[in-house]
Short mmCIF file of C-alpha atoms in Angstrom, two decimals:
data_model
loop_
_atom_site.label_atom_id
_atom_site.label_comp_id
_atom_site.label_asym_id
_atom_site.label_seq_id
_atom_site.Cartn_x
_atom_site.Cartn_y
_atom_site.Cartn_z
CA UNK Q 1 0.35 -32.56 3.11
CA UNK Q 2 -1.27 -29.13 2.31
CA UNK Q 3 -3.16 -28.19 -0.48
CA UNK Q 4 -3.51 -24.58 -1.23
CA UNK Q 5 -5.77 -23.45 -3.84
CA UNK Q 6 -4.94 -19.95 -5.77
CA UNK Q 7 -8.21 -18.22 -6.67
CA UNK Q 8 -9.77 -16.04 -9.71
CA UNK Q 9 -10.45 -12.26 -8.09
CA UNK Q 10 -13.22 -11.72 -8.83
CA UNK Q 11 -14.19 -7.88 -7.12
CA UNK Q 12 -14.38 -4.91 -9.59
CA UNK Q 13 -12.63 -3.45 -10.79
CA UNK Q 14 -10.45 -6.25 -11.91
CA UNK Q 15 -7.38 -6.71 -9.88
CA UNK Q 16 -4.74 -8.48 -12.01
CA UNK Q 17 -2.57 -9.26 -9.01
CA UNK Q 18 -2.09 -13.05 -7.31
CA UNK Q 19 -0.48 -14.38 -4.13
CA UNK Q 20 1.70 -16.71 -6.20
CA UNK Q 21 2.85 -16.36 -10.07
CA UNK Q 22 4.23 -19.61 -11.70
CA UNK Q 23 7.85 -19.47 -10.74
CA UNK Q 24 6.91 -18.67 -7.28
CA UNK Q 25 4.83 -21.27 -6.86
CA UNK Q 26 7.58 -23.85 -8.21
CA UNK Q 27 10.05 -22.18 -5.68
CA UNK Q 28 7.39 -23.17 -2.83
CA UNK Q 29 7.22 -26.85 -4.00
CA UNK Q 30 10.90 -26.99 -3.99
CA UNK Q 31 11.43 -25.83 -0.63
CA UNK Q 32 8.24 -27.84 0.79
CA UNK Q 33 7.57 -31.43 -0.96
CA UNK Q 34 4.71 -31.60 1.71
CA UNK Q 35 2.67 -28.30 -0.20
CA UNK Q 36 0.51 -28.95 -3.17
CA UNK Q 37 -1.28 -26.46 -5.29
CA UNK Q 38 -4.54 -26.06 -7.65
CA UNK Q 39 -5.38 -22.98 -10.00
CA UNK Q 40 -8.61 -21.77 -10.50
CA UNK Q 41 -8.84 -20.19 -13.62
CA UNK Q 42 -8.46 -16.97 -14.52
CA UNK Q 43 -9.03 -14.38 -17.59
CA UNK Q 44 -7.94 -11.60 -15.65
CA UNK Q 45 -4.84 -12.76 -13.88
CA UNK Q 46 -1.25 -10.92 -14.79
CA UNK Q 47 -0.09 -14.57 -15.72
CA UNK Q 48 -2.69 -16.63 -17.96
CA UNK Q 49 -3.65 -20.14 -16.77
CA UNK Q 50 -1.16 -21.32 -19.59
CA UNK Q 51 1.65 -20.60 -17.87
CA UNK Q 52 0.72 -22.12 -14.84
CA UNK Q 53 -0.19 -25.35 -16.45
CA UNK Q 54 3.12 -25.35 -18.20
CA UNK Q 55 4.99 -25.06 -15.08
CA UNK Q 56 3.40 -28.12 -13.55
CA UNK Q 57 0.06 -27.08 -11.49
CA UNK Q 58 -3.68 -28.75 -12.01
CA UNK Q 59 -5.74 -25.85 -13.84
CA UNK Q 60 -9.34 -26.13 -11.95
CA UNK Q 61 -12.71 -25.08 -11.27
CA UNK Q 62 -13.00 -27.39 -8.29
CA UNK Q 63 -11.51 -25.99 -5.07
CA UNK Q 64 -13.04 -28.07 -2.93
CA UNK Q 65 -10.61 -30.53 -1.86
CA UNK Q 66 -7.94 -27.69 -1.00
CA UNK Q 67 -7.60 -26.52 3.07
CA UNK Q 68 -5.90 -23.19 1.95
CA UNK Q 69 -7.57 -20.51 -0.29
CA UNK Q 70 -5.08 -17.81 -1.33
CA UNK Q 71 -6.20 -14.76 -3.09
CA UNK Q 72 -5.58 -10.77 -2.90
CA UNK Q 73 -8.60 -8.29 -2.29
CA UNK Q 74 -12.03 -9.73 -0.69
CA UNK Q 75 -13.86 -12.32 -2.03
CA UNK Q 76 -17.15 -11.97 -2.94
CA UNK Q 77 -19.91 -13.44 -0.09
CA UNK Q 78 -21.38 -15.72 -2.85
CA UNK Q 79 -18.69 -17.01 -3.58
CA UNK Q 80 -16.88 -18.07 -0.28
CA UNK Q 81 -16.49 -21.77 0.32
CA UNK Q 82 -17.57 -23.22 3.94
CA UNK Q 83 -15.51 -24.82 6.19
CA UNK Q 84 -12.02 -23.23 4.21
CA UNK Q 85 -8.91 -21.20 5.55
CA UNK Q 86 -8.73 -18.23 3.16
CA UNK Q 87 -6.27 -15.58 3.23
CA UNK Q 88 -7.01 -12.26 1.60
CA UNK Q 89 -7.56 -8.55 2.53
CA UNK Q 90 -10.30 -8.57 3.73
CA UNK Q 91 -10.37 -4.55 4.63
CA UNK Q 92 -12.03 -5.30 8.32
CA UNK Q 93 -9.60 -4.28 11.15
CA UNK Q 94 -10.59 -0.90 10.61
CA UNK Q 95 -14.14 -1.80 11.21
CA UNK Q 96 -15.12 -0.39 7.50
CA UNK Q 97 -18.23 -0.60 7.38
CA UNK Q 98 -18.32 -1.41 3.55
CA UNK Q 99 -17.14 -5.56 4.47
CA UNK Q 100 -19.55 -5.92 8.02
CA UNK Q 101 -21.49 -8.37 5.70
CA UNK Q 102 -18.12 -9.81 4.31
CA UNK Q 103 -16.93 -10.80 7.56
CA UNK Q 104 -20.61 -11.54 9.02
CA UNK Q 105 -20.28 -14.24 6.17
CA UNK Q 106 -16.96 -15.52 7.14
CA UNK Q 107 -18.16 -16.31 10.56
CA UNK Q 108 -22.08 -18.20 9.60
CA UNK Q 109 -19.59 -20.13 7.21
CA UNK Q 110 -17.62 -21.43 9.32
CA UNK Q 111 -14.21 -19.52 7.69
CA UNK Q 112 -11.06 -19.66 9.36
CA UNK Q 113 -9.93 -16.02 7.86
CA UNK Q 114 -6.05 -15.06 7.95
CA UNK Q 115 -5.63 -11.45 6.66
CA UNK Q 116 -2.73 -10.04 4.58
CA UNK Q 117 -2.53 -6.96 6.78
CA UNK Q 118 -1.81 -8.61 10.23
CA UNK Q 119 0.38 -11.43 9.06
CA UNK Q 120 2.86 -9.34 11.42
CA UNK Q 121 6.37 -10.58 13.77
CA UNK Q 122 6.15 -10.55 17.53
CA UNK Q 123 7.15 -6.39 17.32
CA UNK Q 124 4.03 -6.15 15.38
CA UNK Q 125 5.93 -5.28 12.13
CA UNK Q 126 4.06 -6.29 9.09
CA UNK Q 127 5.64 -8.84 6.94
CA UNK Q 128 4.02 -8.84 3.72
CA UNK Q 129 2.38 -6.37 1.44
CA UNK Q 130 2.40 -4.41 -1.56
CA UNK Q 131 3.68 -1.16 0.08
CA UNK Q 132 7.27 -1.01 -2.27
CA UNK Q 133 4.97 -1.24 -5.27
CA UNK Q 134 2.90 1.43 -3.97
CA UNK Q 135 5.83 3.55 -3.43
CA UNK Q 136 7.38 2.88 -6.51
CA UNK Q 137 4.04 3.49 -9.16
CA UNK Q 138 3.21 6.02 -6.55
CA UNK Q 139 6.33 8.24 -7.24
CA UNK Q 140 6.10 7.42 -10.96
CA UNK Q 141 2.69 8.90 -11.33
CA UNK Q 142 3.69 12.07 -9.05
CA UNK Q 143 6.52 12.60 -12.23
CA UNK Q 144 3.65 12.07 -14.53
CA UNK Q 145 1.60 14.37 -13.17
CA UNK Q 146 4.21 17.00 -12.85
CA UNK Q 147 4.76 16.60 -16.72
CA UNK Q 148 0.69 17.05 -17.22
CA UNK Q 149 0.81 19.87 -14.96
CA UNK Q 150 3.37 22.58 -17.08
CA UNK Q 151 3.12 20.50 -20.43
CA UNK Q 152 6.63 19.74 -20.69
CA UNK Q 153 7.11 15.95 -20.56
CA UNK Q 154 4.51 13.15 -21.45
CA UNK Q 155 4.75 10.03 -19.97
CA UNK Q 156 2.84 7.12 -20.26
CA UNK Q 157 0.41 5.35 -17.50
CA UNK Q 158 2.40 2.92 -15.20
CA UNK Q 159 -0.38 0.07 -16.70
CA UNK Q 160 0.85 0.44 -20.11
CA UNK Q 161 4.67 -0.76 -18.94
CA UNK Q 162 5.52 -3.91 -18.32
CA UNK Q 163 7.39 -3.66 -15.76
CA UNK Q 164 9.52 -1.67 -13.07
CA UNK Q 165 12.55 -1.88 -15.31
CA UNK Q 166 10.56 -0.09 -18.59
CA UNK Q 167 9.46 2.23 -15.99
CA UNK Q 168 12.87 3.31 -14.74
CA UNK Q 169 13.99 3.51 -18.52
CA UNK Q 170 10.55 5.70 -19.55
CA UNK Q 171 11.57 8.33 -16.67
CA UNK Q 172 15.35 7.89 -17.56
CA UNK Q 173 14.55 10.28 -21.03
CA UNK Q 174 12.66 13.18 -18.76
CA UNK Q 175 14.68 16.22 -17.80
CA UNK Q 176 13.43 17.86 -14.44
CA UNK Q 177 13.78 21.12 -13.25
CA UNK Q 178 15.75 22.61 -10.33
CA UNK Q 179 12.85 21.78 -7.99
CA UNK Q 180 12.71 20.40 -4.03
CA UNK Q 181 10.92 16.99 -3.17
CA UNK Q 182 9.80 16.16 0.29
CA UNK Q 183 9.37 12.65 0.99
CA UNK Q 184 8.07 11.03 4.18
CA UNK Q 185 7.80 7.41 5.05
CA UNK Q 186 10.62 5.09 5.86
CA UNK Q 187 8.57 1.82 5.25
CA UNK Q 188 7.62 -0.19 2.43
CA UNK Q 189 6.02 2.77 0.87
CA UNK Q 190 8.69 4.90 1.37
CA UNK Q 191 11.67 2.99 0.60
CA UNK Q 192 9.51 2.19 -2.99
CA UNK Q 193 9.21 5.77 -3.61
CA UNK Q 194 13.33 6.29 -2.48
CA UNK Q 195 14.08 3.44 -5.05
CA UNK Q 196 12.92 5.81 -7.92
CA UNK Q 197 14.29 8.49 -7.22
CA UNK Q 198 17.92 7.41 -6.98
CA UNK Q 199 17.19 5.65 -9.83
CA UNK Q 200 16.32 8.95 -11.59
CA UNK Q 201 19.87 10.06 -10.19
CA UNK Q 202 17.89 12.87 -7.82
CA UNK Q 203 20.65 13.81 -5.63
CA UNK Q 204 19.30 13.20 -1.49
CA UNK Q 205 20.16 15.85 0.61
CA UNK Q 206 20.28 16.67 4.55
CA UNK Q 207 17.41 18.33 6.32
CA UNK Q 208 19.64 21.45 6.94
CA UNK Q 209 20.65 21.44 3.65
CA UNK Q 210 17.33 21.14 2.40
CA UNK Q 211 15.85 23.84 4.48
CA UNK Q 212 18.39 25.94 3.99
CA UNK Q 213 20.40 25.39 0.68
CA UNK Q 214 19.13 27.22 -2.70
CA UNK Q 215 20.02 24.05 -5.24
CA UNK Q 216 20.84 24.32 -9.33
CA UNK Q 217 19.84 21.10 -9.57
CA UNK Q 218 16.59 18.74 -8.31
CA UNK Q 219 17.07 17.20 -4.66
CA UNK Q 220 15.04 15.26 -2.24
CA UNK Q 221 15.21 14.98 1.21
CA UNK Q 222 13.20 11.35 3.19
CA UNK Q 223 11.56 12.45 6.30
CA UNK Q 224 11.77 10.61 9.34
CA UNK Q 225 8.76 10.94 12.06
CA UNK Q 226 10.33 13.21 14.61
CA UNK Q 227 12.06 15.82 11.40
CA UNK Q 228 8.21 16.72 10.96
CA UNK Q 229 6.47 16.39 14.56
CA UNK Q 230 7.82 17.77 17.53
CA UNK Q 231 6.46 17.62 21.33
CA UNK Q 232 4.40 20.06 23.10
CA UNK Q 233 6.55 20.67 26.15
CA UNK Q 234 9.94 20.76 23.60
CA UNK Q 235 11.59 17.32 24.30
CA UNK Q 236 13.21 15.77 22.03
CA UNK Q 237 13.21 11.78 22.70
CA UNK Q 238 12.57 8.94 20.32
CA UNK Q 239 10.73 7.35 17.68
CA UNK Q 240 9.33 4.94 20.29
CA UNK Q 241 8.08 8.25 22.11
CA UNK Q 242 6.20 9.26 19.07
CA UNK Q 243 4.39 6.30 18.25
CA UNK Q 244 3.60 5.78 21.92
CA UNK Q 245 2.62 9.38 22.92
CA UNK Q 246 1.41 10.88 19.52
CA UNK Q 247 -0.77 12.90 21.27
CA UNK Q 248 1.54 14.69 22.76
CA UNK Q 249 3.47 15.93 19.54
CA UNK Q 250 2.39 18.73 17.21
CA UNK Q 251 2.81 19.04 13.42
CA UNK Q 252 6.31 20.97 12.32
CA UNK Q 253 5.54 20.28 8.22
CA UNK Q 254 5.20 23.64 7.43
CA UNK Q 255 8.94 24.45 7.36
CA UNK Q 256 9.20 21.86 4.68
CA UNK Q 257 6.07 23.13 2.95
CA UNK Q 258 7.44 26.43 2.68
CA UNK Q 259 10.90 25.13 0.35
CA UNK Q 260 8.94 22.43 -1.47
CA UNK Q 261 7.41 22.25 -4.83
CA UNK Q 262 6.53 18.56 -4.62
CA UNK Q 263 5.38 16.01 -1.91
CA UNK Q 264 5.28 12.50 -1.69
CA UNK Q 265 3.72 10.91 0.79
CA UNK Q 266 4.62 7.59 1.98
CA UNK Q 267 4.58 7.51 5.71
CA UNK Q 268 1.70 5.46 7.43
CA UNK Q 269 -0.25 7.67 9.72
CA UNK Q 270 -1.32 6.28 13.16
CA UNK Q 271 -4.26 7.59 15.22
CA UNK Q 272 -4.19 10.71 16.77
CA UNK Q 273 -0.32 11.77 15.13
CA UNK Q 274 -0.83 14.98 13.98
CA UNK Q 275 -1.35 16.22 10.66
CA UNK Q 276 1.06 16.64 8.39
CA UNK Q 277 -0.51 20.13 6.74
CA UNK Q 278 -4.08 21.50 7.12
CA UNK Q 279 -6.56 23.42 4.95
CA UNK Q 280 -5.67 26.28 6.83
CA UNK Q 281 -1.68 25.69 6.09
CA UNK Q 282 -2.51 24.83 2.21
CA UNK Q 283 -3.82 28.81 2.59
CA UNK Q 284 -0.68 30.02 4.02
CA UNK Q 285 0.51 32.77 1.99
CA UNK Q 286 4.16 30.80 2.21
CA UNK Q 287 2.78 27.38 1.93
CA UNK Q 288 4.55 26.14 -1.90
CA UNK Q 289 4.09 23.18 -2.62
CA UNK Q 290 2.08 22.68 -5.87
CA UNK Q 291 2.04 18.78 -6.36
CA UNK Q 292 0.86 15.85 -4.04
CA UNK Q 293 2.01 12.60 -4.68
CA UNK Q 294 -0.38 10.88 -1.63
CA UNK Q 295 0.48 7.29 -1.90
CA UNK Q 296 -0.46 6.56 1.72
CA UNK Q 297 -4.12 8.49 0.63
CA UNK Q 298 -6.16 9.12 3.86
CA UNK Q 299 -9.01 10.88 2.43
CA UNK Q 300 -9.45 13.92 4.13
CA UNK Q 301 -7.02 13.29 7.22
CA UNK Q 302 -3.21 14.21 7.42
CA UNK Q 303 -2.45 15.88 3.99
CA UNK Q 304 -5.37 18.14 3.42
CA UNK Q 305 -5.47 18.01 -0.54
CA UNK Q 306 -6.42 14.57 -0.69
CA UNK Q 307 -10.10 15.07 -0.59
CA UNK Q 308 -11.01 11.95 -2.27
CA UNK Q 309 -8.65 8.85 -3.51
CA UNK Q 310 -8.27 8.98 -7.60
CA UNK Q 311 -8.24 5.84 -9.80
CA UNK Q 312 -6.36 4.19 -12.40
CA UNK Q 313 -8.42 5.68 -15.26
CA UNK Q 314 -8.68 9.25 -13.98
CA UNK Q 315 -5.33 9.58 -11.43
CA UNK Q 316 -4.65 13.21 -10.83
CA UNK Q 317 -7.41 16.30 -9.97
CA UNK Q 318 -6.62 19.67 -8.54
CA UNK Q 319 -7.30 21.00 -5.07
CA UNK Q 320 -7.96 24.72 -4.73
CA UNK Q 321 -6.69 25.79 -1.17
CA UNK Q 322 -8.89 28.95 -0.83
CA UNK Q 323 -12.28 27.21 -2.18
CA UNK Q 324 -11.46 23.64 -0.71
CA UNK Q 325 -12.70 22.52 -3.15
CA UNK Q 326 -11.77 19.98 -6.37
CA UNK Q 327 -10.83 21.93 -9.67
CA UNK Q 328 -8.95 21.52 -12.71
CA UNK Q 329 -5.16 20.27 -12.43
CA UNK Q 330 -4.25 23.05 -15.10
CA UNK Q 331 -5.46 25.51 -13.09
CA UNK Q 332 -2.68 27.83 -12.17
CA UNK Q 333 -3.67 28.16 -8.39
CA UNK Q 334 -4.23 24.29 -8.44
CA UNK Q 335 -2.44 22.45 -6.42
CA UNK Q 336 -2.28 18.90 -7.99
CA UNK Q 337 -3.20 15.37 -6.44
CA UNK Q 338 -2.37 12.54 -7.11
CA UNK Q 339 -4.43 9.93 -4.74
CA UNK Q 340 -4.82 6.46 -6.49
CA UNK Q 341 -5.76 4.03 -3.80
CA UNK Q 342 -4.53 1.07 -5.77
CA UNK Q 343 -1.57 1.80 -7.07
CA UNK Q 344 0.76 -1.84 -7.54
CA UNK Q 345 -2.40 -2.96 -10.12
CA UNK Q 346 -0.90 -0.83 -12.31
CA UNK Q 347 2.60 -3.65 -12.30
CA UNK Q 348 0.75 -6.82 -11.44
CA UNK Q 349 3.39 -8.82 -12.75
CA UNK Q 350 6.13 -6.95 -10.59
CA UNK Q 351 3.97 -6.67 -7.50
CA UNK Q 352 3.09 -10.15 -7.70
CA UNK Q 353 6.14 -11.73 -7.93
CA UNK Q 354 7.55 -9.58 -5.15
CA UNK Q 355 4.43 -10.40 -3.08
CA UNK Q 356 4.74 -14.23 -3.19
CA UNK Q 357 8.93 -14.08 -2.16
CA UNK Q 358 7.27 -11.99 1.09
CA UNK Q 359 4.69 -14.83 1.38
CA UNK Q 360 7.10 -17.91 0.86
CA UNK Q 361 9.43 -16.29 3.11
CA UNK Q 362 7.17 -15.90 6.13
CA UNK Q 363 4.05 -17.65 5.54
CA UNK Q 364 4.36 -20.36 3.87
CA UNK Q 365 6.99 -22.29 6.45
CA UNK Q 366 4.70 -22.02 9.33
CA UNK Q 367 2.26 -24.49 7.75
CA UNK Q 368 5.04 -27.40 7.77
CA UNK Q 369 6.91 -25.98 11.40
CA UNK Q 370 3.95 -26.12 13.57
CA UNK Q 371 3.62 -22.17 13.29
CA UNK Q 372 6.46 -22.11 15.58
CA UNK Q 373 6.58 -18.18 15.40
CA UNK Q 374 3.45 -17.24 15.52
CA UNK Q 375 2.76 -16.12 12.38
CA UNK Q 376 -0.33 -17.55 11.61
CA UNK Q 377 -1.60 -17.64 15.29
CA UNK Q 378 -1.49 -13.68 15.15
CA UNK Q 379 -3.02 -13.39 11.66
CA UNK Q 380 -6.25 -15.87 12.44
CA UNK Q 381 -8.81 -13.32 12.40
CA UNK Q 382 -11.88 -16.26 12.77
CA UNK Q 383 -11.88 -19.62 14.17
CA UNK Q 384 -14.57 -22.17 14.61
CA UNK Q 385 -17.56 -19.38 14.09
CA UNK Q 386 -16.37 -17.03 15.89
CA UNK Q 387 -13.69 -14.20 16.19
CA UNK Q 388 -10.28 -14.88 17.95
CA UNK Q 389 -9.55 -13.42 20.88
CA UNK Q 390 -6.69 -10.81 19.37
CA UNK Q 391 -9.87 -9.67 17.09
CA UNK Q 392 -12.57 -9.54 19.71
CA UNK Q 393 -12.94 -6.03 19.42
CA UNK Q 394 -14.84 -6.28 16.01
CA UNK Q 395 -17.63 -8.10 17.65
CA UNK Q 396 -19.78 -4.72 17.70
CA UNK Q 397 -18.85 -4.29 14.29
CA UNK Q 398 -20.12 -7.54 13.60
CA UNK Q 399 -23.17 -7.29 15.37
CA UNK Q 400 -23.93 -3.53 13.35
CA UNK Q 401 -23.48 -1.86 17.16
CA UNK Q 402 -21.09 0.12 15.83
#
């Protein structure tokens, strides 16, 4: 038997999200009689404690007799329970040095730590995450944005819908002008963002055809890595070639930059791949696009507008490419960002649901199959005090060396 205990979040702001909502978690117990779950309450959760006590599962403060702790963003140091496997983001890999207590913590209490963002296959292909929801709000708020921008549509924040469905429908009644959207990312993110935009019946077009077609009607065009890089010496290879040699490709963006109105960026960006545009480009007398929708938001790295992420409350702010510098969206030499950093809060329900299918799916079977893949071998992050070996490189970081 294994007892997994779903826990309140509890970091501010309030994340509304969970690993598991009811249905999900009765889909579990079907599939493995051996798995048990308690519910700590909640008065922030998507789904109210209610509706997990009506489908069947002990409502309770007492978490103590559970081996598995499942929960979304960090947990709070005071709160962590000795001895426990949790799983959570814990926002460490990175060595940020925000969490160096969090995971200090983890190891004095003796925390067996599994983290959302390396629960990966043997390619090293992540396997769960919130990325489609990302792509998908992400895209929505770009629209939004757009409609703030020239005052000729109003729509609603993501939060306020309840779900991806009355989201579809709300940008179903908008009417877009002939305008050119660049999208890159062919991940989670990406395919997210692609999902609303065929849904809004945006017709995709070629990269040729994109460059160099004049369209009476809205079109996209989804970037893959080597349409926007190219290498030094002029070789054209392979995806494979990029991600192992980025260092040895330049930016090519600007030919994109110089047909599009509006960007959305979905792509993940590894280190040293070049940037997509600079401040310098954003000052390029043919540089055109006037709207960022930077869902991936690396503050000031690859897309040079995003010079800070944006929130919830406040989600868009203008970028002024002469000043670099942050002014007013309306502005008419603005070029608008939008940079939330948290985007699937804004459909907890959605992003939850889809979130524990990922989780059953890969993560939940290796508890009852002897891990026979791996998958929570490679996502241990802590073990007995100390870090695994696969993490060893945050011992530093630990230790405030670095």
């Amino acid at each position: 038997m294994t007892k997994f205990g779903v826990i309140k979040e509890r970091k501010n702001p309030p994340d509304r999200r969970v690993v598991f909502s009811p249905e999900g978690l009765k889909s579990v117990i079907n599939n493995f009689s051996k798995a048990s779950f308690v519910i700590e309450p909640s008065d922030v959760r998507v789904f109210d404690d209610n509706e997990y006590h009506n489908a069947g599962f002990k409502i309770s403060d007492d978490l103590s007799s559970c081996d598995v702790l499942l929960g979304v963003k960090e947990v709070p140091i005071d709160t962590l329970i000795p001895n426990k496997k949790y799983f959570f983001f814990s926002h460490t890999i990175k060595k940020q040095t925000y969490n160096r207590d969090l995971l200090s913590a983890i190891l004095d209490k003796n925390i067996e730590l599994y983290d959302h963002e390396v629960i990966i296959n043997k390619e090293g292909f992540r396997l769960i995450g919130f990325g489609r929801y990302a792509g998908i709000v992400g895209t929505y708020n770009g629209f939004r944005a757009l409609g703030l921008k020239h005052d000729t549509f109003v729509l609603p924040k993501a939060e306020t819908l309840n779900n991806q469905e009355a989201l579809e429908v709300t940008l179903s009644k908008i009417k877009l002008p002939n305008i050119k959207i660049v999208l890159t990312g062919n991940g989670k993110v990406g395919s997210g963002a692609k999902e609303i935009l065929d849904t809004m019946q945006i017709k995709e077009v070629s990269v040729s055809e994109y460059l160099n077609t004049t369209f009476d009607e809205p079109v996209y065009v989804q970037l893959d890595v080597l349409d926007y890089n190219k290498r030094k010496d002029g070789r054209v290879i392979d995806n494979a070639d990029f991600y192992t040699n980025a260092k040895e490709y330049v930016g090519d963006f600007m030919k994109f930059a110089k047909v599009s109105d509006m960007y959305i960026a979905g792509h993940f960006f590894g280190d040293g791949a070049p940037y997509l545009f600079t401040r310098g480009d954003a000052r390029h007398k043919d540089f055109k696009i006037k709207l960022v929708a930077d869902i991936s938001c690396d503050v000031d790295g690859p897309v040079a507008s995003t010079i800070r992420s944006s929130t919830i409350t406040n989600p868009i702010y203008g970028y002024d490419p002469n000043t670099e510098t942050e002014i007013d969206f309306k502005k008419s030499n603005a070029i608008v960002v939008m940079a939330v950093d948290n985007l699937p809060c804004e459909l907890p329900k959605d992003a939850s649901e889809g979130f524990g299918e990922m989780f059953l799916e890969y993560v939940i079977p290796a508890f009852f199959n002897n891990d026979k893949d791996g998958i929570l071998e490679r996502a241990r992050m802590t073990q007995a005090g100390k870090l695994t070996e696969r993490y060893s490189y945050l011992q530093d970081y630990v230790d405030g060396k670095e």
